[in-house]
Structure formats: C-alpha cells, structure tokens
Short mmCIF file of C-alpha atoms and ligand atoms in Angstrom, two decimals:
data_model
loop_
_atom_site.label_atom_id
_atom_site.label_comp_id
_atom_site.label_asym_id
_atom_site.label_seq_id
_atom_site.Cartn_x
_atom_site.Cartn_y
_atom_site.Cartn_z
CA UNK F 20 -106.94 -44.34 9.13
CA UNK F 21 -108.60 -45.27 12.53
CA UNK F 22 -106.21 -47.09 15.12
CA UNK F 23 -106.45 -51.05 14.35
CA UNK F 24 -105.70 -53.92 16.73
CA UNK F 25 -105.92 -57.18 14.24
CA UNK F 26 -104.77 -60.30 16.70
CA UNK F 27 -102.54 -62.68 15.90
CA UNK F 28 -103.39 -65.57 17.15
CA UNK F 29 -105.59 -67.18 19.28
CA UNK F 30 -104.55 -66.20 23.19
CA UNK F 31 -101.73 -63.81 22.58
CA UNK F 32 -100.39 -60.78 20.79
CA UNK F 33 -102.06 -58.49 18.61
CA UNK F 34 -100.70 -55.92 16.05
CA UNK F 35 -101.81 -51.84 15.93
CA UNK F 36 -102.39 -50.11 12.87
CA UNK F 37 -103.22 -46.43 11.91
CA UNK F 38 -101.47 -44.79 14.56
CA UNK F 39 -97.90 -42.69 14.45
CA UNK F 40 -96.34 -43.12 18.13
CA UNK F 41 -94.31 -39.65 17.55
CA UNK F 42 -97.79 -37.84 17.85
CA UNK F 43 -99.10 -37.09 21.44
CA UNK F 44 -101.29 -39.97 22.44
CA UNK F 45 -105.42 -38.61 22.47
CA UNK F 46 -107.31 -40.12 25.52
CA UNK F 47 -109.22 -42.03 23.50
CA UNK F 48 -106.41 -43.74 21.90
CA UNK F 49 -104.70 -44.59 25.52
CA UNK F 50 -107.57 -46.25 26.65
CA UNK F 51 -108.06 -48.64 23.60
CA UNK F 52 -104.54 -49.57 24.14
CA UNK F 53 -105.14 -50.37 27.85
CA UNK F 54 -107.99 -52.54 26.50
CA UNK F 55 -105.93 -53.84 24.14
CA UNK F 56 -103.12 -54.76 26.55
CA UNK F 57 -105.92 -55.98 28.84
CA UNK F 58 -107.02 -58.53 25.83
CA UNK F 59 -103.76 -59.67 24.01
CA UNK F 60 -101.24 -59.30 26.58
CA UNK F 61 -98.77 -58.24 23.92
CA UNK F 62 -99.11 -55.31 21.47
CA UNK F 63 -96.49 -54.92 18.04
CA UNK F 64 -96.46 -51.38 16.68
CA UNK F 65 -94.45 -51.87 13.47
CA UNK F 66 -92.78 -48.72 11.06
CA UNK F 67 -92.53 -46.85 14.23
CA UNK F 68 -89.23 -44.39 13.46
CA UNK F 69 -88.71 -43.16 17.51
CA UNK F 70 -86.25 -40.74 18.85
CA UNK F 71 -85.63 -42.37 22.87
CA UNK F 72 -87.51 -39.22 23.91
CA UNK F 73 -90.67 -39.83 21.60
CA UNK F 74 -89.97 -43.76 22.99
CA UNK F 75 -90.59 -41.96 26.60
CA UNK F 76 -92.98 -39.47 25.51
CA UNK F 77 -95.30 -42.64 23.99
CA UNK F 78 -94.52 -44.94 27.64
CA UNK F 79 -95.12 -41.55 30.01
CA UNK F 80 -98.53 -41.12 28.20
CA UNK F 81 -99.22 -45.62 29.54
CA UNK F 82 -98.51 -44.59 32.99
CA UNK F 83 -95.21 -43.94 35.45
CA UNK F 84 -92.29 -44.82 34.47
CA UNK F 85 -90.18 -47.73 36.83
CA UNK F 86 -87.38 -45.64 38.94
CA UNK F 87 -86.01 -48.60 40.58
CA UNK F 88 -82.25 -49.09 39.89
CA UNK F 89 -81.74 -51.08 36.26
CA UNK F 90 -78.78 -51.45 34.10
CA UNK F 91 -76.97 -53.08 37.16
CA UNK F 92 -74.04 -54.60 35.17
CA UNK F 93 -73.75 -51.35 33.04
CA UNK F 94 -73.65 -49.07 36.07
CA UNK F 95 -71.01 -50.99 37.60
CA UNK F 96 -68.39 -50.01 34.66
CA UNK F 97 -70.07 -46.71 33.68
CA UNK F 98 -71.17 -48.34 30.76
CA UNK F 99 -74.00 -45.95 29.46
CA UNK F 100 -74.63 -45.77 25.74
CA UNK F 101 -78.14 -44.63 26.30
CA UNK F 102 -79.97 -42.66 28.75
CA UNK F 103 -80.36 -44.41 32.25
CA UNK F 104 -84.12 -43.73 31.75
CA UNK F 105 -83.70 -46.50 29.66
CA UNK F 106 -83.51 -50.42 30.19
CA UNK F 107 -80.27 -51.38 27.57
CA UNK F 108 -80.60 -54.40 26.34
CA UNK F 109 -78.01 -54.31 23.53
CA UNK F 110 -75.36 -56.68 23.07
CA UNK F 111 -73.34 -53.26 22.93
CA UNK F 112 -70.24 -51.24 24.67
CA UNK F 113 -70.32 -48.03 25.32
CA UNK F 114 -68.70 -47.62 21.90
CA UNK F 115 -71.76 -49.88 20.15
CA UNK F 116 -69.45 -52.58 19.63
CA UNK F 117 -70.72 -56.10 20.44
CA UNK F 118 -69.71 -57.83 23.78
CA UNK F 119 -66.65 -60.06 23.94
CA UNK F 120 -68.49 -64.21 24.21
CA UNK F 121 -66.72 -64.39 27.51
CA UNK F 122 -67.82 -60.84 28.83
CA UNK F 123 -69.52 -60.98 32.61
CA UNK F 124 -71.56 -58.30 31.58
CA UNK F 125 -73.11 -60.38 28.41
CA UNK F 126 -73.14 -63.54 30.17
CA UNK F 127 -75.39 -62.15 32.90
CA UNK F 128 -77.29 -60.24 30.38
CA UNK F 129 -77.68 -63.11 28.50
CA UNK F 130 -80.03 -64.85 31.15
CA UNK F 131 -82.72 -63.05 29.74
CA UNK F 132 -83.02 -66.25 27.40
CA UNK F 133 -84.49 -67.92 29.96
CA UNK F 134 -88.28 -67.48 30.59
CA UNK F 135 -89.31 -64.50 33.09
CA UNK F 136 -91.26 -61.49 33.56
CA UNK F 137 -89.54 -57.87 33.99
CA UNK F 138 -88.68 -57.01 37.33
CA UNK F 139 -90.47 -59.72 39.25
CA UNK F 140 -87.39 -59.59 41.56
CA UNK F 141 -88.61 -56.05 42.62
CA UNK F 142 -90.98 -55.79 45.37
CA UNK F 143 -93.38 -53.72 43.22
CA UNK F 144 -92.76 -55.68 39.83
CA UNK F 145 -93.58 -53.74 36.59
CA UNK F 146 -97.21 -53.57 34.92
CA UNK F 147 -95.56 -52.72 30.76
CA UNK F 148 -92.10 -53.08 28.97
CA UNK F 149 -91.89 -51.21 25.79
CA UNK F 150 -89.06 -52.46 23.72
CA UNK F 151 -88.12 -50.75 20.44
CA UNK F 152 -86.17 -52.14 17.38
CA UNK F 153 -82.75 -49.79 16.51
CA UNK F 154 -80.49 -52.89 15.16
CA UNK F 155 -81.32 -55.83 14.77
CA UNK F 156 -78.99 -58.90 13.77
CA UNK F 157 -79.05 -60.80 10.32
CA UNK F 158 -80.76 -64.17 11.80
CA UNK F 159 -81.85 -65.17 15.40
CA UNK F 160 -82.53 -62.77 18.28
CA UNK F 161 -86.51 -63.28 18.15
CA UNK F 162 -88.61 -62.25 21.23
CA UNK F 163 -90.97 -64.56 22.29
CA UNK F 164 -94.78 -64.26 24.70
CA UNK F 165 -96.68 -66.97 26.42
CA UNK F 166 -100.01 -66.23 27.93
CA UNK F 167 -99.75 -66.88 31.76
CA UNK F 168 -103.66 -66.00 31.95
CA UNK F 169 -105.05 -68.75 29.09
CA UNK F 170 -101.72 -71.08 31.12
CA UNK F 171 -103.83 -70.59 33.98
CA UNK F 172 -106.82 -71.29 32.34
CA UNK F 173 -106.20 -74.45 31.19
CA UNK F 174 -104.69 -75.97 34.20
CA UNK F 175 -106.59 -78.35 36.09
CA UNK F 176 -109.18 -77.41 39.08
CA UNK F 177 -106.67 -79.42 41.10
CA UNK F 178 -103.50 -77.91 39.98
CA UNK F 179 -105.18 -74.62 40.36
CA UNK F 180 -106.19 -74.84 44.32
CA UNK F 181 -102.68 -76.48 44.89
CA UNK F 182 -100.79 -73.06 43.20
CA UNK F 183 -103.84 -70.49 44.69
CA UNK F 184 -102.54 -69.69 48.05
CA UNK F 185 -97.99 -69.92 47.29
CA UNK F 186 -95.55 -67.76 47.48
CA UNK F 187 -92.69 -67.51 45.84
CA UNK F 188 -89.32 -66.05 46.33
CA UNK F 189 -87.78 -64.03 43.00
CA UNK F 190 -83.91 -63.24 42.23
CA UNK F 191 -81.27 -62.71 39.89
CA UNK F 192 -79.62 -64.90 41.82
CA UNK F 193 -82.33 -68.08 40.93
CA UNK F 194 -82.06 -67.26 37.17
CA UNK F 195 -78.81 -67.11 36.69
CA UNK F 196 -78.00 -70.12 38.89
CA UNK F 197 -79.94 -71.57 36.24
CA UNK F 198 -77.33 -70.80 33.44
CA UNK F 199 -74.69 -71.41 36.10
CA UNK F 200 -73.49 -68.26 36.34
CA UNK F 201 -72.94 -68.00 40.15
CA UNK F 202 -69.76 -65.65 40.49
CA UNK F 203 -71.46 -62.64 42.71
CA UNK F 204 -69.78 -60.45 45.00
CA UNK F 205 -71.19 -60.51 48.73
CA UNK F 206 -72.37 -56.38 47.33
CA UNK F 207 -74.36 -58.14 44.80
CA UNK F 208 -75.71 -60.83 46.55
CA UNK F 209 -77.13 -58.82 49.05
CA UNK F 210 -78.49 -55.95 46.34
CA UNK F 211 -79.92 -59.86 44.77
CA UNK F 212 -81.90 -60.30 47.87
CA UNK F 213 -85.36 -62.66 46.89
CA UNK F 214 -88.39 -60.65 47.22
CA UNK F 215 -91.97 -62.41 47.78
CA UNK F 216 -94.28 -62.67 44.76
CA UNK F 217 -97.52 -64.72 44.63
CA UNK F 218 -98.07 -67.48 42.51
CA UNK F 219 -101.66 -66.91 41.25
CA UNK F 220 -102.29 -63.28 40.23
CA UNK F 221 -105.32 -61.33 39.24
CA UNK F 222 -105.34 -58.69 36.58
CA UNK F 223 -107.24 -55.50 38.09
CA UNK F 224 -109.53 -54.40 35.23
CA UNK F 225 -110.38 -57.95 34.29
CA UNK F 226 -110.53 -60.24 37.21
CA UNK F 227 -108.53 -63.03 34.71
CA UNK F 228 -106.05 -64.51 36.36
CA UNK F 229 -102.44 -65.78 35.79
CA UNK F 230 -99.75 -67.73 36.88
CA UNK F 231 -97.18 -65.38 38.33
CA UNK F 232 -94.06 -67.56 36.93
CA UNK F 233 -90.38 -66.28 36.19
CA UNK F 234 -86.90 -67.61 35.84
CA UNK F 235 -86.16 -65.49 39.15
CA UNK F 236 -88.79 -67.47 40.97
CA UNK F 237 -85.79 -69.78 43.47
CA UNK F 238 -88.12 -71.02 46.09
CA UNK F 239 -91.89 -71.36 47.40
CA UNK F 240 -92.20 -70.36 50.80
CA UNK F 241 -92.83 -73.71 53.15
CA UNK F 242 -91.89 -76.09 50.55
CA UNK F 243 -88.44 -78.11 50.32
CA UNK F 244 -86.62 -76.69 47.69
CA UNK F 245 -86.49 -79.81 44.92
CA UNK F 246 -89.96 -79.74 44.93
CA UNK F 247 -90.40 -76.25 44.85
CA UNK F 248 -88.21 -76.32 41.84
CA UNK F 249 -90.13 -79.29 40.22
CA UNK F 250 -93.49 -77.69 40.27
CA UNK F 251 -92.43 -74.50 39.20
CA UNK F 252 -90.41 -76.21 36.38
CA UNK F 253 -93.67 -78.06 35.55
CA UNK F 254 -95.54 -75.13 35.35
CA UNK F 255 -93.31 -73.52 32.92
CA UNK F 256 -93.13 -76.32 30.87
CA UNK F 257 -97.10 -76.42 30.31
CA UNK F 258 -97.08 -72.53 30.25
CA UNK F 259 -94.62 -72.15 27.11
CA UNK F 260 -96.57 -74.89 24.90
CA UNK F 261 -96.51 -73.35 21.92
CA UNK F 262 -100.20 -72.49 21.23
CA UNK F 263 -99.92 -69.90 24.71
CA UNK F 264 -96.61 -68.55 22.76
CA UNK F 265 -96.30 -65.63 20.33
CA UNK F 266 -92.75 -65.34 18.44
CA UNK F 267 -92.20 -61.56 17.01
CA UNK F 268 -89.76 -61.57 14.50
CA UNK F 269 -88.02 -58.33 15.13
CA UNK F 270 -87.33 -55.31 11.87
CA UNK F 271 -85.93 -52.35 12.95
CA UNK F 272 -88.38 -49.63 14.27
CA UNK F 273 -90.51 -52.20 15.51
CA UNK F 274 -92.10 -51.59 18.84
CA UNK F 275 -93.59 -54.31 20.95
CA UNK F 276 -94.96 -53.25 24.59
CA UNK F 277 -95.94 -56.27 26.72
CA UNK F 278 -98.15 -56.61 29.71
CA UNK F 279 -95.46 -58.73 32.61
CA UNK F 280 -98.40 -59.11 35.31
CA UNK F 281 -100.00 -61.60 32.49
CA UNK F 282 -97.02 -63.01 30.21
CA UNK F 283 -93.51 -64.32 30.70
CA UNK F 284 -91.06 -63.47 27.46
CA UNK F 285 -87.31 -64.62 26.51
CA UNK F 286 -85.18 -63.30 24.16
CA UNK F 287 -83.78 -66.25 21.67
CA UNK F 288 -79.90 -66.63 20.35
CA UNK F 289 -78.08 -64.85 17.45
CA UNK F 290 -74.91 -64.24 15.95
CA UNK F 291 -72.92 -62.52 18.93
CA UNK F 292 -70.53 -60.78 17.03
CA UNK F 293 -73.45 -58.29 15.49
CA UNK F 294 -74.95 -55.97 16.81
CA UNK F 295 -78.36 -55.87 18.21
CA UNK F 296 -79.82 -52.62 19.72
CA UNK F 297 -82.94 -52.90 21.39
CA UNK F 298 -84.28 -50.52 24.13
CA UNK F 299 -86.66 -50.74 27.05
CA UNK F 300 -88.76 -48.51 29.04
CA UNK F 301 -90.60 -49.92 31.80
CA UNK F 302 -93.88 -48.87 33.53
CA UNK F 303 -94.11 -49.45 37.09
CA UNK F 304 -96.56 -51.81 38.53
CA UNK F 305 -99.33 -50.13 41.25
CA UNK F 306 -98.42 -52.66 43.93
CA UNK F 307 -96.24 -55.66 45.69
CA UNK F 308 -98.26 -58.95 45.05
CA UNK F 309 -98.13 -59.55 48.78
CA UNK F 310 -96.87 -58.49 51.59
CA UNK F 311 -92.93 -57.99 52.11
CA UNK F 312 -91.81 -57.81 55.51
CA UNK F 313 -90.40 -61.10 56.00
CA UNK F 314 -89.82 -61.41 52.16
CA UNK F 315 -86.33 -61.86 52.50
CA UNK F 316 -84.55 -65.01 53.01
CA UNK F 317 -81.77 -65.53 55.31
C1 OGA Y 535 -86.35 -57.44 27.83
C2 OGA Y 535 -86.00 -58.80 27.32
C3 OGA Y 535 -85.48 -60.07 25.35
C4 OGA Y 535 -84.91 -59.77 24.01
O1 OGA Y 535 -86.16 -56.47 27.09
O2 OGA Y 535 -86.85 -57.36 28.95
O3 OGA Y 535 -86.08 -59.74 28.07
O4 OGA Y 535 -85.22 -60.53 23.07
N1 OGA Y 535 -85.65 -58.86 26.05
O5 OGA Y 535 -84.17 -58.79 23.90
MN1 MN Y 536 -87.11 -59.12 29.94
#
C-alpha cells in the first residue's frame, strides 16, 4: 500500500498510512512528509513498533537532530533511563517507577501542561518533535495541537500589524512562574536566561505565517510587562479555540511528529501514580528568529 496522509480535521493534524517507520525512509517518501508537515502541522503514525534507534534512524532521515542540552532536571540527579539523545518525557525514575506528586523534578516537568512550543527558549528553537507511545496511562494524558498559522489567519488586519514587528523574550523561568513554581538556584536562573523570539513568523517553504506564541514567552521587548502579559494571554486564548486544536488520544506505539515553528502543544493530566512513557527526539531548527545579541535581559 502507497503512503496515505488522510487529515483530520479542518486546519490541523493529519494521519499516515502504508508506511513501516523501521524501514529506511526512500527520498520520495521524506519529501511527502515535509509536504505533509508543511500542510497539517501535525502528523500521527499509528502501529509503529520502534526500537529508540529505529525512533532516531526515522528523525535523522527529517533532518539534524537538536544537540542543545535537554533533560535539565534529569541530568542534575543522573537520572537517565533512556539515551540522552533522547528528550524523556516520562513520569518515570531511573527505575521506571512513577514520580513522587511532590517531586521537583515532576513538578517542573509537569509545566509542559501549559501551552508552548519545544525549545522556543533556545536561541535556535526546534523545526520537529517526534514523540513515540511506550506506556501510556489508563485515562488522561492526551496531547493536544493548535494551528498558530490558521490563529494567525484569522486575526484581525489590526491585530495583525500591532503583533508584526514584537519581540518577545522566552524562558523556563516565564512558564513555570506561571504554575508558580519559582524555587531556582542562581545556576539555574542564569542557564534560564530569556532568549529573543519574534512574534510573527514565516514558514520557509510556504510563506504562511504564524504566531510565534509559548508559555516561555515572559515579556515583549519595549512594552510594560502587564500588558505584555495581557496580549500575549489574549492571543493564546483565541489561538487554542478549539476548531485550531487537534486532541491525539495516545495507544502505545503511536508516533506523532509535530511541526513547533507553526503549532503550540500541551500535554493534559492523568493518574500520576501510572506510568506513562513517552519519548522525544527533536530536530533542530535552521535559524534564531532574530537577532540575539542583546537578547538577554538583565
Ligand atoms: C513534549 C510535550 C506533552 C505530553 O514531548 O514536548 O510537551 O503530552 N509533551 O507528553
Ligand atoms: Mn513539549
């Protein structure tokens, strides 16, 4: 059977048929899912049975993998299940039992509930995540997409030249102020330090554009910071309506890869006493949104 992309639903998110991710990828098949990426933003790959190295083998075929530090919490305590190649993002000790509730490491990890895009605290932010299904728990723990390109889209001409020429500053340290988790060491704080991202971004092989929002995105450079907060707050209130969202209802040996220049994503609540064992590679974005060299904030 011929590789399939059937969307599913109007703006985002589209599953792939007819293809068995363990086999090298042809040409032919990479570039229809760079057009497919391109189109639906989000791509679901279900019945995929992956070893981590097929996992990498399938995301080094998409392009480069991201080499910037990750696992932060986990590297701290030496707390590798997995290879460091890979993003972690279990609920799970190095012995694959679930986190204790009151565990720093799970309440920081745990931010990724909020709305965001991978890495868009990193001066070169990443282009794909590819997250794969191992465990999954018995209810809860959905992913779900919104569409920052149809957000854009349907935003008015106003609101649009207001958000075309801002920056913004992205941390850890604005998302999980969020959840009020504030405890940082001065080491962390200063390995936290914002990084500059633009607002409104273009996709390269399209020309659509997006708006560049993310739980890390703290401030907008010239602004006072309650109304910095306000807009952006506004803007991800009318860029998670539900018809720009997809929800994927995770089985094990599922595979979703998602496009972060164009979408933001959160993981929703479960059971925290089960396990859940999901895994991320990342591919590296080809550039910094703007210029860095008086990114950071004093
Ligand atoms: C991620 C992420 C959410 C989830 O892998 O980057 O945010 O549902 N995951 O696990
Ligand atoms: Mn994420």
């Amino acid at each position: 059977m011929p590789m399939q992309i059937r969307p599913l639903g109007p703006f985002i998110g589209a599953e792939v048929d007819g293809i068995d991710l363990r086999e090298p990828l042809t040409p032919a098949q990479a570039e229809a899912i760079h057009h497919g990426m391109d189109r639906y933003a989000v791509l679901v790959f279900r019945g995929q049975p992956l070893t981590n190295d097929q996992h990498m083998a399938f995301t080094l075929a998409l392009g480069p993998l991201e080499t910037t530090q990750k696992n932060v919490m986990r590297s701290a305590s030496g707390e590798f299940r997995i290879p460091d190649s890979f993003n972690d993002v279990s609920n799970l000790d190095r012995n694959n039992q679930p986190y204790a509730p009151g565990d720093r490491k799970r309440l920081f990890a745990i931010g990724n509930r909020l709305w965001h895009s991978d890495s868009s605290f990193k001066v070169v932010p990443a282009k794909y995540s590819l997250l794969r299904a191992v465990r999954i728990p018995s209810a809860g723990g959905n992913t779900e997409f919104a569409h920052m390109g149809a957000a854009y889209e349907a935003l008015d001409g106003d609101t649009r030249d207001l958000i075309e020429p801002l920056i913004c500053e992205h941390s850890q340290l604005f998302s999980r102020d969020v959840i009020g988790f504030r405890e940082f060491s001065p080491e962390e704080r200063e390995r936290f330090k914002p990084v500059r991202q633009r607002l409104v971004r273009t996709l390269p092989r399209t020309g659509r554009k997006s708006i560049y929002l993310s739980s890390h995105a703290g401030t907008i450079m010239g602004w006072q910071l309650p109304e910095a907060r306000l807009l952006l707050h506004d803007l991800t209130e009318h860029a998670t309506q539900r018809e720009f969202v997809y929800s994927h209802r995770w089985q094990v040996n599922d595979l979703v890869m998602w496009d972060n220049r164009q979408t933001m994503h959160r993981g929703r609540p479960f059971p925290p006493e089960e396990p859940r064992d999901v895994r991320r590679t990342t591919i590296k974005g080809h550039a910094p949104t703007v210029e860095q060299q008086e990114a950071v904030a004093a």
